[in-house]
Amino acid sequence: MTRKNLLAIAALLVMASSCVTVKDTTLIQKAKKGGGEASGNDFGEYRVQKGDNLYIRVLSVDKKTNAFFQSEFPTLMNETYAFLNSYTVDDEGYINFSFVEKLEVKGLTLNDIKKQLQETINEYFKEATVTVKLANFPIAVLGEVSSPGDYDVKRNRINIFQALSQAGGIEEFGDRTRVQVIRQINQEPQTFFVDMTDTNILNSEFFISCPMMWYMYHPNEVATSAPTLFPTPSS
């Protein structure tokens, strides 16, 4: 490597270190124009959509009730088992669950569905408890993050910052002000951009993640405008 190339590398490193500031790497700084102070959002509970897979379990102290609902699951139940024993929300927003038959669940929260099932089951069975959760909650965090890839969330609720932490955080040159969010709405992909440095994100409908949501962290202007050290010679 020539002296000229070494000097070019050193100059680039100095330029990069001087361009990336604490402000460039800090999340949730202050409210931007067009919005007030953030005070929490009203999108805390996910609402079921068509195509979702719901894991429903009815457990009772009565063995006959457990046998009726096939509640004798293996001790070490994994995500695959839950998915294979789940109920898919059809195109009309219904699931077929045991003797309840068609139950409309589209647009309801998991707690809403649990309450409906619990009330119905209480009419026929004693001391039976209903559990409802998403059988799978896949998200993808891609681009300028430490560990890009697909992640299977182990709970029913996760926000955009928790999703980012799954991938180890944003890299130094990742753009925090224009994060691309792709989410499925009734199995149709829709793309949006959010600013993770704006406190108004806490009020945003994109604060809470949905199943099949993708986060794409693009490089910022410092990275994309950096000069090429070894340009290809023109012919």
mmCIF file of C-alpha atoms in Angstrom:
data_model
loop_
_atom_site.group_PDB
_atom_site.id
_atom_site.type_symbol
_atom_site.label_atom_id
_atom_site.label_comp_id
_atom_site.label_asym_id
_atom_site.label_seq_id
_atom_site.Cartn_x
_atom_site.Cartn_y
_atom_site.Cartn_z
ATOM 1 C CA MET A 1 0.000 0.000 0.000
ATOM 2 C CA THR A 2 1.477 3.351 -1.038
ATOM 3 C CA ARG A 3 2.065 6.342 1.213
ATOM 4 C CA LYS A 4 -0.595 8.218 -0.753
ATOM 5 C CA ASN A 5 -3.221 5.562 -0.007
ATOM 6 C CA LEU A 6 -2.306 5.476 3.689
ATOM 7 C CA LEU A 7 -2.726 9.231 3.924
ATOM 8 C CA ALA A 8 -6.102 8.971 2.188
ATOM 9 C CA ILE A 9 -7.312 6.376 4.695
ATOM 10 C CA ALA A 10 -6.141 8.485 7.636
ATOM 11 C CA ALA A 11 -7.880 11.556 6.263
ATOM 12 C CA LEU A 12 -11.116 9.638 5.765
ATOM 13 C CA LEU A 13 -11.054 8.293 9.330
ATOM 14 C CA VAL A 14 -10.545 11.785 10.743
ATOM 15 C CA MET A 15 -13.372 13.141 8.606
ATOM 16 C CA ALA A 16 -15.747 10.358 9.632
ATOM 17 C CA SER A 17 -15.021 10.750 13.341
ATOM 18 C CA SER A 18 -15.622 14.480 13.142
ATOM 19 C CA CYS A 19 -18.876 14.138 11.185
ATOM 20 C CA VAL A 20 -20.654 11.577 13.388
ATOM 21 C CA THR A 21 -21.700 13.401 16.564
ATOM 22 C CA VAL A 22 -23.502 12.330 19.724
ATOM 23 C CA LYS A 23 -26.649 13.917 18.308
ATOM 24 C CA ASP A 24 -26.368 11.688 15.237
ATOM 25 C CA THR A 25 -26.368 8.539 17.383
ATOM 26 C CA THR A 26 -28.912 9.479 20.081
ATOM 27 C CA LEU A 27 -32.490 8.187 19.959
ATOM 28 C CA ILE A 28 -35.540 10.179 21.199
ATOM 29 C CA GLN A 29 -34.067 13.673 21.400
ATOM 30 C CA LYS A 30 -36.976 16.144 21.295
ATOM 31 C CA ALA A 31 -40.276 16.756 19.557
ATOM 32 C CA LYS A 32 -39.883 17.941 15.974
ATOM 33 C CA LYS A 33 -42.045 20.563 14.294
ATOM 34 C CA GLY A 34 -45.633 19.577 13.742
ATOM 35 C CA GLY A 35 -46.082 17.651 16.967
ATOM 36 C CA GLY A 36 -46.423 18.301 20.672
ATOM 37 C CA GLU A 37 -44.744 16.602 23.573
ATOM 38 C CA ALA A 38 -45.083 12.833 23.592
ATOM 39 C CA SER A 39 -47.222 11.383 26.373
ATOM 40 C CA GLY A 40 -47.616 7.733 25.394
ATOM 41 C CA ASN A 41 -49.675 6.158 22.620
ATOM 42 C CA ASP A 42 -53.053 4.514 22.222
ATOM 43 C CA PHE A 43 -51.780 1.662 20.057
ATOM 44 C CA GLY A 44 -50.595 -0.570 22.887
ATOM 45 C CA GLU A 45 -52.615 -3.686 22.063
ATOM 46 C CA TYR A 46 -52.279 -5.483 18.776
ATOM 47 C CA ARG A 47 -55.526 -6.108 16.892
ATOM 48 C CA VAL A 48 -55.879 -9.406 15.101
ATOM 49 C CA GLN A 49 -55.879 -9.448 11.300
ATOM 50 C CA LYS A 50 -56.760 -12.060 8.723
ATOM 51 C CA GLY A 51 -53.982 -14.560 8.244
ATOM 52 C CA ASP A 52 -52.891 -14.427 11.899
ATOM 53 C CA ASN A 53 -52.428 -17.716 13.737
ATOM 54 C CA LEU A 54 -53.867 -17.849 17.253
ATOM 55 C CA TYR A 55 -52.773 -20.332 19.867
ATOM 56 C CA ILE A 56 -55.731 -21.095 22.163
ATOM 57 C CA ARG A 57 -55.508 -23.338 25.197
ATOM 58 C CA VAL A 58 -58.265 -24.303 27.619
ATOM 59 C CA LEU A 59 -56.962 -25.776 30.849
ATOM 60 C CA SER A 60 -59.004 -27.185 33.725
ATOM 61 C CA VAL A 61 -58.555 -29.190 36.909
ATOM 62 C CA ASP A 62 -61.072 -31.598 35.400
ATOM 63 C CA LYS A 63 -59.354 -34.236 33.239
ATOM 64 C CA LYS A 64 -62.443 -34.747 31.078
ATOM 65 C CA THR A 65 -62.479 -31.056 30.200
ATOM 66 C CA ASN A 66 -58.789 -31.191 29.309
ATOM 67 C CA ALA A 67 -59.418 -34.229 27.143
ATOM 68 C CA PHE A 68 -62.292 -32.463 25.364
ATOM 69 C CA PHE A 69 -60.072 -29.519 24.457
ATOM 70 C CA GLN A 70 -56.986 -31.690 23.945
ATOM 71 C CA SER A 71 -55.138 -29.704 26.593
ATOM 72 C CA GLU A 72 -52.676 -32.429 27.555
ATOM 73 C CA PHE A 73 -49.682 -30.783 25.858
ATOM 74 C CA PRO A 74 -46.082 -31.908 26.202
ATOM 75 C CA THR A 75 -44.101 -30.346 29.037
ATOM 76 C CA LEU A 76 -41.576 -28.712 26.703
ATOM 77 C CA MET A 77 -43.883 -27.071 24.179
ATOM 78 C CA ASN A 78 -42.036 -25.010 21.568
ATOM 79 C CA GLU A 79 -43.096 -22.430 18.988
ATOM 80 C CA THR A 80 -43.443 -25.051 16.256
ATOM 81 C CA TYR A 81 -45.879 -27.088 18.340
ATOM 82 C CA ALA A 82 -47.925 -23.976 19.147
ATOM 83 C CA PHE A 83 -48.042 -22.996 15.471
ATOM 84 C CA LEU A 84 -49.128 -26.468 14.329
ATOM 85 C CA ASN A 85 -51.919 -26.411 16.920
ATOM 86 C CA SER A 86 -53.082 -22.877 16.159
ATOM 87 C CA TYR A 87 -56.210 -21.448 14.547
ATOM 88 C CA THR A 88 -55.824 -19.366 11.392
ATOM 89 C CA VAL A 89 -57.964 -16.255 10.963
ATOM 90 C CA ASP A 90 -59.698 -16.668 7.598
ATOM 91 C CA ASP A 91 -60.262 -13.980 4.956
ATOM 92 C CA GLU A 92 -63.577 -13.023 6.576
ATOM 93 C CA GLY A 93 -61.964 -12.586 9.990
ATOM 94 C CA TYR A 94 -63.224 -15.791 11.654
ATOM 95 C CA ILE A 95 -61.675 -18.814 13.342
ATOM 96 C CA ASN A 96 -63.254 -22.229 13.882
ATOM 97 C CA PHE A 97 -62.716 -23.172 17.509
ATOM 98 C CA SER A 98 -64.144 -26.371 18.943
ATOM 99 C CA PHE A 99 -67.880 -26.216 19.758
ATOM 100 C CA VAL A 100 -67.907 -22.406 19.458
ATOM 101 C CA GLU A 101 -67.619 -22.908 15.684
ATOM 102 C CA LYS A 102 -67.134 -19.639 13.779
ATOM 103 C CA LEU A 103 -65.926 -16.844 16.025
ATOM 104 C CA GLU A 104 -65.249 -13.392 14.556
ATOM 105 C CA VAL A 105 -61.892 -12.156 15.823
ATOM 106 C CA LYS A 106 -60.658 -9.682 13.199
ATOM 107 C CA GLY A 107 -60.053 -6.262 14.753
ATOM 108 C CA LEU A 108 -60.154 -7.613 18.312
ATOM 109 C CA THR A 109 -57.299 -7.642 20.799
ATOM 110 C CA LEU A 110 -56.096 -10.917 22.281
ATOM 111 C CA ASN A 111 -57.738 -9.941 25.575
ATOM 112 C CA ASP A 112 -61.048 -9.335 23.769
ATOM 113 C CA ILE A 113 -60.906 -12.817 22.237
ATOM 114 C CA LYS A 114 -59.937 -14.405 25.546
ATOM 115 C CA LYS A 115 -62.865 -12.698 27.295
ATOM 116 C CA GLN A 116 -65.373 -13.878 24.681
ATOM 117 C CA LEU A 117 -64.134 -17.459 24.807
ATOM 118 C CA GLN A 118 -63.992 -17.475 28.596
ATOM 119 C CA GLU A 119 -67.609 -16.305 28.885
ATOM 120 C CA THR A 120 -68.803 -18.971 26.436
ATOM 121 C CA ILE A 121 -66.814 -21.801 28.005
ATOM 122 C CA ASN A 122 -67.969 -20.847 31.514
ATOM 123 C CA GLU A 123 -71.511 -21.702 30.439
ATOM 124 C CA TYR A 124 -70.555 -25.346 29.860
ATOM 125 C CA PHE A 125 -67.453 -26.075 31.930
ATOM 126 C CA LYS A 126 -66.404 -25.288 35.475
ATOM 127 C CA GLU A 127 -62.995 -24.007 36.534
ATOM 128 C CA ALA A 128 -61.671 -23.784 32.994
ATOM 129 C CA THR A 129 -59.127 -21.113 32.091
ATOM 130 C CA VAL A 130 -58.568 -19.798 28.568
ATOM 131 C CA THR A 131 -55.208 -18.649 27.193
ATOM 132 C CA VAL A 132 -54.966 -16.792 23.880
ATOM 133 C CA LYS A 133 -51.765 -15.606 22.242
ATOM 134 C CA LEU A 134 -50.181 -15.252 18.831
ATOM 135 C CA ALA A 135 -48.730 -18.557 17.685
ATOM 136 C CA ASN A 136 -45.956 -16.744 15.842
ATOM 137 C CA PHE A 137 -44.693 -13.158 15.867
ATOM 138 C CA PRO A 138 -41.947 -12.843 13.241
ATOM 139 C CA ILE A 139 -40.221 -9.526 12.542
ATOM 140 C CA ALA A 140 -37.181 -8.571 10.460
ATOM 141 C CA VAL A 141 -34.565 -5.951 11.371
ATOM 142 C CA LEU A 142 -32.290 -5.235 8.418
ATOM 143 C CA GLY A 143 -29.656 -2.822 7.167
ATOM 144 C CA GLU A 144 -27.311 -0.774 9.370
ATOM 145 C CA VAL A 145 -27.724 -2.783 12.591
ATOM 146 C CA SER A 146 -25.293 -5.013 14.476
ATOM 147 C CA SER A 147 -27.076 -8.310 13.767
ATOM 148 C CA PRO A 148 -29.517 -7.984 10.852
ATOM 149 C CA GLY A 149 -31.938 -10.833 10.321
ATOM 150 C CA ASP A 150 -35.283 -12.418 11.154
ATOM 151 C CA TYR A 151 -36.448 -12.622 14.762
ATOM 152 C CA ASP A 152 -39.309 -14.526 16.376
ATOM 153 C CA VAL A 153 -40.719 -12.446 19.225
ATOM 154 C CA LYS A 154 -41.557 -14.478 22.326
ATOM 155 C CA ARG A 155 -44.341 -12.199 23.579
ATOM 156 C CA ASN A 156 -47.519 -10.581 22.314
ATOM 157 C CA ARG A 157 -46.249 -7.002 22.479
ATOM 158 C CA ILE A 158 -42.983 -5.366 21.452
ATOM 159 C CA ASN A 159 -42.160 -1.771 20.505
ATOM 160 C CA ILE A 160 -39.827 -0.375 17.852
ATOM 161 C CA PHE A 161 -36.946 0.119 20.309
ATOM 162 C CA GLN A 162 -37.255 -3.406 21.677
ATOM 163 C CA ALA A 163 -37.281 -4.692 18.095
ATOM 164 C CA LEU A 164 -34.072 -2.754 17.451
ATOM 165 C CA SER A 165 -32.455 -4.214 20.568
ATOM 166 C CA GLN A 166 -33.121 -7.704 19.195
ATOM 167 C CA ALA A 167 -30.667 -6.839 16.406
ATOM 168 C CA GLY A 168 -28.059 -5.333 18.717
ATOM 169 C CA GLY A 169 -28.740 -1.658 17.992
ATOM 170 C CA ILE A 170 -28.023 0.717 15.117
ATOM 171 C CA GLU A 171 -24.528 0.884 13.672
ATOM 172 C CA GLU A 172 -22.604 4.167 13.810
ATOM 173 C CA PHE A 173 -23.527 5.222 10.279
ATOM 174 C CA GLY A 174 -27.161 4.111 10.429
ATOM 175 C CA ASP A 175 -29.762 6.819 9.779
ATOM 176 C CA ARG A 176 -31.982 7.178 12.847
ATOM 177 C CA THR A 177 -34.140 9.914 11.318
ATOM 178 C CA ARG A 178 -35.523 7.944 8.376
ATOM 179 C CA VAL A 179 -36.202 4.337 9.337
ATOM 180 C CA GLN A 180 -38.206 2.414 6.763
ATOM 181 C CA VAL A 181 -41.073 0.404 8.244
ATOM 182 C CA ILE A 182 -42.877 -2.219 6.180
ATOM 183 C CA ARG A 183 -45.916 -3.776 7.812
ATOM 184 C CA GLN A 184 -48.651 -6.135 6.706
ATOM 185 C CA ILE A 185 -52.200 -4.772 6.875
ATOM 186 C CA ASN A 186 -54.646 -7.540 6.007
ATOM 187 C CA GLN A 187 -51.791 -9.314 4.193
ATOM 188 C CA GLU A 188 -51.026 -6.231 2.084
ATOM 189 C CA PRO A 189 -47.546 -4.665 2.563
ATOM 190 C CA GLN A 190 -47.432 -0.917 3.275
ATOM 191 C CA THR A 191 -44.272 1.188 3.598
ATOM 192 C CA PHE A 192 -43.713 4.160 5.923
ATOM 193 C CA PHE A 193 -40.754 6.144 7.273
ATOM 194 C CA VAL A 194 -40.310 7.111 10.935
ATOM 195 C CA ASP A 195 -37.880 9.337 12.845
ATOM 196 C CA MET A 196 -36.521 7.542 15.920
ATOM 197 C CA THR A 197 -34.990 10.760 17.278
ATOM 198 C CA ASP A 198 -38.402 12.450 17.526
ATOM 199 C CA THR A 199 -40.244 12.000 20.828
ATOM 200 C CA ASN A 200 -43.508 11.982 18.892
ATOM 201 C CA ILE A 201 -42.709 8.426 17.871
ATOM 202 C CA LEU A 202 -44.031 7.443 21.307
ATOM 203 C CA ASN A 203 -47.461 8.610 20.110
ATOM 204 C CA SER A 204 -47.104 7.021 16.700
ATOM 205 C CA GLU A 205 -49.050 4.049 15.415
ATOM 206 C CA PHE A 206 -45.650 2.584 14.460
ATOM 207 C CA PHE A 207 -44.369 2.535 18.047
ATOM 208 C CA ILE A 208 -45.829 -0.938 18.615
ATOM 209 C CA SER A 209 -44.646 -3.719 16.315
ATOM 210 C CA CYS A 210 -46.967 -6.047 14.427
ATOM 211 C CA PRO A 211 -46.296 -9.587 13.217
ATOM 212 C CA MET A 212 -44.479 -9.679 9.870
ATOM 213 C CA MET A 213 -43.169 -6.116 10.344
ATOM 214 C CA TRP A 214 -39.860 -5.215 8.700
ATOM 215 C CA TYR A 215 -37.502 -2.472 9.881
ATOM 216 C CA MET A 216 -34.886 -1.230 7.400
ATOM 217 C CA TYR A 217 -32.098 1.008 8.721
ATOM 218 C CA HIS A 218 -30.439 2.824 5.826
ATOM 219 C CA PRO A 219 -26.967 4.445 5.926
ATOM 220 C CA ASN A 220 -26.928 8.147 6.751
ATOM 221 C CA GLU A 221 -25.557 10.965 4.596
ATOM 222 C CA VAL A 222 -22.066 10.711 6.100
ATOM 223 C CA ALA A 223 -21.739 7.111 4.952
ATOM 224 C CA THR A 224 -23.283 7.585 1.523
ATOM 225 C CA SER A 225 -21.289 10.738 0.741
ATOM 226 C CA ALA A 226 -17.896 9.388 1.845
ATOM 227 C CA PRO A 227 -15.310 9.521 -0.951
ATOM 228 C CA THR A 228 -14.101 6.324 -2.582
ATOM 229 C CA LEU A 229 -10.533 5.507 -1.532
ATOM 230 C CA PHE A 230 -9.665 3.449 -4.543
ATOM 231 C CA PRO A 231 -11.820 4.553 -7.468
ATOM 232 C CA THR A 232 -11.956 2.345 -10.512
ATOM 233 C CA PRO A 233 -9.756 3.871 -13.205
ATOM 234 C CA SER A 234 -11.661 5.107 -16.215
ATOM 235 C CA SER A 235 -11.020 3.348 -19.474
#
